Structure formats: structure tokens, C-alpha cells
């Protein structure tokens, strides 16, 4: 039975990945930070099947100790300060978790389990002010937020440890991926939750920033599958993962409101407070390499994803 260790197991991707690995017969351990409250709602149904261990991306010793104790075959580093707007208000903390945290866990791997296979969650936000459309593995990075800058560091330090120490270390440059488990602060879930509230008479409007921003949105359940596939390859490599199709925030709004029979124009207000200091206008993946080498294809369309999220929020709020 192979053993996997997941940082960020309580997050959206961590919960789907834990489910996938358990189905494949893995023993699964997850790292969580000690806090004054637990946030296990996404993995509550898995708590009897996974091991939860305390450690922190800010603390080198705790990471080394956990890896030495667990002796994992595969390590998935999904933990980060992952909300882009917060990275402007907390840029140093974002750098500590999202950049230097990667160095700490790679150093722990090197010291305690150098034959483990390591996955780093890189991000399409590294492309930022895009230098070409679509973006592939060879597209230059031009991050436009402290989060994007931190992710570039995490990406390159992973490459550096691979080349310097011979670690099996790979990065997935994942484009936006969403689900009913997405946090409320992210625009897709902000929209699906607001649509459900408006449909049920619990709210009257939705305020958003740039409606013209375009993203390549996919389903998180599809994207954790490609993470696993990356670590099954003979040699470590980096892959861009996305659907290859972009939609605007306005498209997102139209599908979500249309699904419950409402005219979005009556409820959506543009609010400059939600615009980023440096906007990322269009992220569009070229996932050709992942499709060719990993045999991966997304299974959920944009429309299916958004309606799935709206239905889930209606059910949560008692209107399902």
C-alpha cells in the first residue's frame, strides 16, 4: 500500500485528492496547522480514513519530523496562502507560506525522504500579464500580484531541488479550478452562493469587480487526477493544466443566474473596490503536453461546473 502525504488536505484540492488516493488504495496522511478552531468540513467524511498530523509550512523542524515519521512515497504540497486579493494586504505572510514554505518542505524531503515523489501546486497566476495566448510550459512568467510572485519562487525552487539534488519533484501549473467546495471568497463560489441567496429571497444584489476578466475554469475533481498522474511518470516534469477554453466573469454570472431563471442585469453591480491593483485580464491554458503525455482530459464543462455549484449552494441553504 503506497503512502501519500498531503499539505493543505483541508482545502478544496486536498479533500478531492484524499478521496482519489483512498479509492486507489493509498494510505493517506494530511498535514494541518494547529489553530484555535478546526476547519475540517471538507474532509469530515474522511477523518476515520486518513491520518491528520500537526505541522506548519513556517516551521522547518515540524515538516522534517512528519516526513521522517510518515515515510511517504508521494508528497503533494497544496498548502498556501492562496487568495490573490489577500496577498496585497498580507504580502510578507503570503511569501512565507507560498514561497519559502515550498523551500522548507523540499528541504525536509531532501533530509528525511529523498526518494519520495514530490508535487508542487504551481499556478496560472504566475503568467499574470500574459506574454502569449494561450500559455504553455514555455511561456515566460510575468506575475501581477504578491501571490503570483510567491508562486513563481515556489515553482523555480522546485525545479532547483530537482536539478541540484536529483529529487523527483514536479510542478503542476494549474489554471483556475472550482467546485462546490471552493471557498466563499473566490469569485465562482461568491457568484454561486449569491445566486442561491437571491433565488431564495435572502439577498438582493451581488457586487463584483472586473466583469471582463477572462479565466480558464475547470473542475477541481478533474485536476487532482492530473496531479496523481504527474507522479506516476518515469521522469519528473512540469505541466500546464487547464481546459483550453476561457470565459469572462460576465459569462459566469449569466450561466449562474440563467440556471435559476433570473436576469443577472437586475442584480449585479460593478464595484471598483473589488478590482485588483494590477489586473490579470486573460489566462488561457495550452494543456497539450498534459493531454499527450499523461492521457488526461477534463470531464466537466464550464456550464456543468457552474450549475453544479449553484445547485450545491441552493441545497446548503435549504432550497434544493
XYZ file of C-alpha atoms in Angstrom:
320
model
C 0.000 0.000 0.000
C 1.639 3.284 -1.078
C 1.567 6.190 1.363
C 0.774 9.788 0.397
C 1.242 12.941 2.462
C -0.875 15.990 1.595
C -0.283 19.526 2.837
C -3.474 21.553 2.597
C -5.649 18.444 2.998
C -8.489 20.523 4.482
C -8.720 22.681 1.349
C -10.728 22.149 -1.814
C -7.997 20.307 -3.728
C -6.751 18.418 -0.677
C -10.172 16.946 0.018
C -10.703 15.767 -3.564
C -7.156 14.409 -3.758
C -7.561 12.483 -0.494
C -10.743 10.885 -1.857
C -8.989 9.928 -5.101
C -5.963 8.405 -3.370
C -8.108 6.431 -0.908
C -10.040 4.994 -3.872
C -6.716 3.933 -5.380
C -5.745 2.074 -2.217
C -3.315 4.575 -0.692
C -2.669 5.179 2.954
C -3.268 8.940 3.250
C -1.850 11.369 5.812
C -2.567 15.086 5.904
C -0.739 17.993 7.475
C -2.762 20.647 9.295
C -1.715 23.744 11.204
C -2.616 23.973 14.871
C -5.223 26.746 15.211
C -7.838 27.754 17.748
C -10.552 26.205 15.564
C -10.589 23.260 13.208
C -11.777 23.614 9.610
C -12.433 20.007 8.680
C -15.798 20.478 6.974
C -14.428 19.439 3.563
C -12.859 16.241 4.912
C -15.251 15.425 7.761
C -16.403 12.309 5.910
C -12.779 11.142 5.583
C -11.497 11.660 9.131
C -11.751 7.970 10.030
C -9.822 7.014 6.883
C -6.899 9.472 6.919
C -4.217 10.393 9.463
C -4.155 14.067 10.471
C -0.770 15.327 11.660
C 0.232 18.751 13.027
C 2.939 20.652 11.166
C 3.411 24.087 9.638
C 4.957 25.401 6.431
C 6.542 28.127 8.563
C 8.337 25.589 10.753
C 11.124 23.550 9.174
C 11.532 21.116 12.068
C 7.854 20.093 12.125
C 7.888 19.295 8.401
C 11.078 17.242 8.632
C 9.707 15.321 11.612
C 6.409 14.458 9.907
C 8.110 13.300 6.719
C 10.588 11.218 8.697
C 7.741 9.621 10.697
C 5.317 9.011 7.821
C 7.934 7.953 5.225
C 5.588 8.853 2.339
C 6.040 7.563 -1.197
C 4.327 10.672 -2.584
C 4.052 14.208 -1.187
C 1.548 16.728 -2.528
C 2.222 20.326 -1.457
C -1.157 22.029 -1.826
C -0.952 24.336 1.202
C -0.516 28.071 0.588
C -1.997 31.479 1.246
C -3.996 31.042 -1.935
C -6.392 34.006 -2.182
C -4.933 36.575 -4.580
C -6.530 39.761 -3.101
C -5.247 38.865 0.388
C -1.710 38.747 -0.995
C -1.751 42.554 -1.364
C -2.846 43.123 2.224
C -0.552 40.376 3.587
C 2.357 40.193 1.118
C 5.018 39.076 3.614
C 2.880 36.285 5.064
C 1.998 35.191 1.526
C 5.703 34.977 0.729
C 6.412 32.974 3.880
C 3.762 30.331 3.130
C 3.553 30.289 -0.638
C 7.252 30.808 -1.475
C 9.539 29.948 1.429
C 7.161 27.249 2.623
C 8.000 25.309 -0.532
C 11.714 25.538 0.267
C 11.097 24.258 3.783
C 9.170 21.216 2.648
C 11.639 20.443 -0.146
C 14.457 20.666 2.376
C 12.515 18.301 4.642
C 12.150 15.865 1.728
C 15.872 16.094 0.975
C 16.781 15.418 4.598
C 14.184 12.835 5.593
C 12.837 11.026 2.470
C 14.832 11.925 -0.671
C 13.308 9.069 -2.703
C 9.762 10.400 -2.225
C 7.959 11.836 -5.257
C 7.018 15.479 -4.724
C 4.230 17.516 -6.337
C 4.217 21.319 -6.138
C 0.999 23.242 -6.785
C 2.094 25.973 -9.183
C -0.443 28.440 -10.557
C -1.576 30.144 -13.754
C -1.254 33.413 -11.796
C 2.490 33.110 -12.491
C 1.734 34.138 -16.083
C -0.070 37.299 -14.907
C 0.475 39.919 -17.623
C 0.485 37.226 -20.254
C 3.275 37.243 -22.825
C 1.378 34.976 -25.222
C -2.047 33.369 -25.614
C -2.535 30.547 -24.810
C 0.045 29.869 -22.082
C 2.177 26.726 -22.216
C 5.127 25.343 -20.254
C 7.491 27.589 -22.248
C 5.562 30.851 -21.759
C 7.584 33.396 -19.711
C 6.200 34.285 -16.289
C 5.089 37.850 -15.507
C 3.230 37.707 -12.167
C 0.943 40.596 -11.258
C 0.335 40.004 -7.537
C 2.375 39.083 -4.468
C 0.674 35.682 -4.690
C 1.819 35.216 -8.291
C 5.364 36.294 -7.403
C 5.446 33.839 -4.483
C 4.202 31.030 -6.723
C 6.985 31.763 -9.232
C 9.513 31.354 -6.428
C 7.887 28.086 -5.338
C 7.942 26.838 -8.916
C 11.601 27.610 -9.532
C 12.814 26.319 -6.172
C 11.116 23.016 -7.050
C 12.998 22.941 -10.365
C 16.190 23.851 -8.497
C 15.892 20.990 -5.984
C 15.138 18.583 -8.834
C 18.248 19.644 -10.719
C 20.517 20.153 -7.689
C 19.684 17.073 -5.631
C 18.062 14.685 -8.103
C 14.705 14.764 -6.293
C 11.644 13.524 -8.124
C 9.974 16.955 -7.952
C 7.291 18.078 -10.381
C 5.060 21.156 -10.680
C 1.537 21.349 -11.999
C 0.829 24.816 -13.406
C -2.883 24.595 -12.779
C -5.364 27.104 -14.139
C -8.463 28.062 -12.147
C -10.323 25.021 -10.855
C -13.523 25.223 -8.896
C -16.152 23.084 -7.175
C -18.927 23.244 -4.586
C -16.080 23.031 -2.013
C -14.487 26.287 -3.202
C -14.077 28.983 -0.547
C -16.672 31.769 -0.474
C -14.008 34.405 -1.172
C -13.331 33.092 -4.704
C -15.382 34.660 -7.482
C -17.016 31.466 -8.764
C -18.312 30.487 -5.329
C -19.110 34.103 -4.481
C -21.386 34.108 -7.529
C -22.969 30.667 -6.994
C -23.654 31.409 -3.321
C -25.119 34.843 -4.101
C -27.342 33.412 -6.848
C -28.707 30.842 -4.409
C -29.341 33.516 -1.770
C -31.061 35.830 -4.268
C -33.209 32.983 -5.635
C -34.306 32.114 -2.095
C -35.051 35.738 -1.206
C -32.124 36.033 1.217
C -30.240 38.723 -0.739
C -30.999 41.364 -3.343
C -27.732 42.121 -5.125
C -24.245 40.879 -5.974
C -21.271 43.240 -6.178
C -18.333 42.252 -8.376
C -15.163 43.805 -9.774
C -13.993 43.402 -13.362
C -16.686 41.564 -15.352
C -14.448 41.416 -18.424
C -11.587 39.420 -16.818
C -11.279 36.048 -18.542
C -10.230 32.774 -16.951
C -9.804 29.146 -17.931
C -12.126 27.480 -15.390
C -12.212 23.721 -14.780
C -13.461 21.251 -12.177
C -11.225 20.541 -9.176
C -12.122 16.842 -9.205
C -10.583 16.556 -12.686
C -7.449 18.441 -11.666
C -6.477 16.276 -8.688
C -6.460 13.316 -11.069
C -3.780 15.013 -13.167
C -1.695 15.696 -10.035
C -1.614 11.957 -9.335
C -0.797 11.164 -12.970
C 2.225 13.500 -12.870
C 3.792 11.480 -10.051
C 3.355 8.176 -11.926
C 5.635 9.183 -14.816
C 9.138 7.671 -15.252
C 10.771 11.115 -15.017
C 9.645 14.302 -13.208
C 8.465 17.180 -15.387
C 6.241 20.255 -15.252
C 2.822 20.505 -16.874
C 0.263 23.211 -17.681
C -3.245 22.017 -16.783
C -6.439 23.676 -17.943
C -9.376 23.251 -20.295
C -8.008 25.449 -23.090
C -11.266 27.454 -23.096
C -11.772 30.855 -21.450
C -14.869 32.579 -20.156
C -15.399 36.046 -18.717
C -16.743 36.792 -15.258
C -19.850 38.038 -17.066
C -20.218 34.609 -18.726
C -20.020 33.060 -15.264
C -22.732 35.394 -13.987
C -25.000 34.749 -16.995
C -24.813 30.949 -16.610
C -25.347 31.046 -12.841
C -28.344 33.401 -12.867
C -29.770 31.798 -16.007
C -29.736 28.400 -14.293
C -32.287 29.634 -11.724
C -34.307 31.662 -14.226
C -33.148 35.138 -13.183
C -31.905 38.104 -15.251
C -28.428 38.905 -13.932
C -28.670 42.555 -15.052
C -31.228 43.190 -12.315
C -28.952 42.026 -9.502
C -25.274 42.503 -10.385
C -23.480 45.763 -9.595
C -19.899 46.516 -10.601
C -17.917 47.770 -7.613
C -14.427 49.281 -8.047
C -13.478 48.081 -4.544
C -13.217 44.559 -5.913
C -10.801 45.436 -8.721
C -7.192 44.336 -8.282
C -4.360 46.902 -8.090
C -2.787 45.135 -11.104
C -5.380 43.222 -13.123
C -4.812 39.917 -14.875
C -7.028 40.146 -17.926
C -6.846 36.769 -19.663
C -5.493 33.391 -18.602
C -5.895 30.586 -21.143
C -4.132 27.237 -20.888
C -2.470 25.196 -23.602
C -2.802 21.760 -21.925
C -1.483 19.860 -24.950
C 1.516 18.374 -23.158
C -0.565 17.076 -20.234
C -3.063 15.545 -22.634
C -0.379 13.868 -24.746
C 1.965 12.632 -22.041
C -0.449 11.977 -19.175
C -3.521 10.891 -21.123
C -5.595 13.439 -19.220
C -8.808 15.128 -20.375
C -11.194 17.353 -18.413
C -14.618 15.731 -17.985
C -16.769 18.628 -16.700
C -17.698 21.604 -18.913
C -17.837 25.216 -17.713
C -21.642 25.216 -17.799
C -21.842 21.909 -15.898
C -19.410 23.222 -13.287
C -21.304 26.445 -12.604
C -24.721 24.787 -12.438
C -23.270 22.113 -10.109
C -22.039 24.878 -7.783
C -25.334 26.776 -7.839
C -27.309 23.586 -7.120
C -24.990 22.742 -4.213
C -25.442 26.206 -2.677
C -29.224 26.030 -3.101
C -29.183 22.700 -1.265
C -26.953 24.087 1.502
C -29.316 26.995 2.033
C -32.374 24.731 2.168
C -33.778 25.374 -1.272
C -32.502 22.231 -3.013
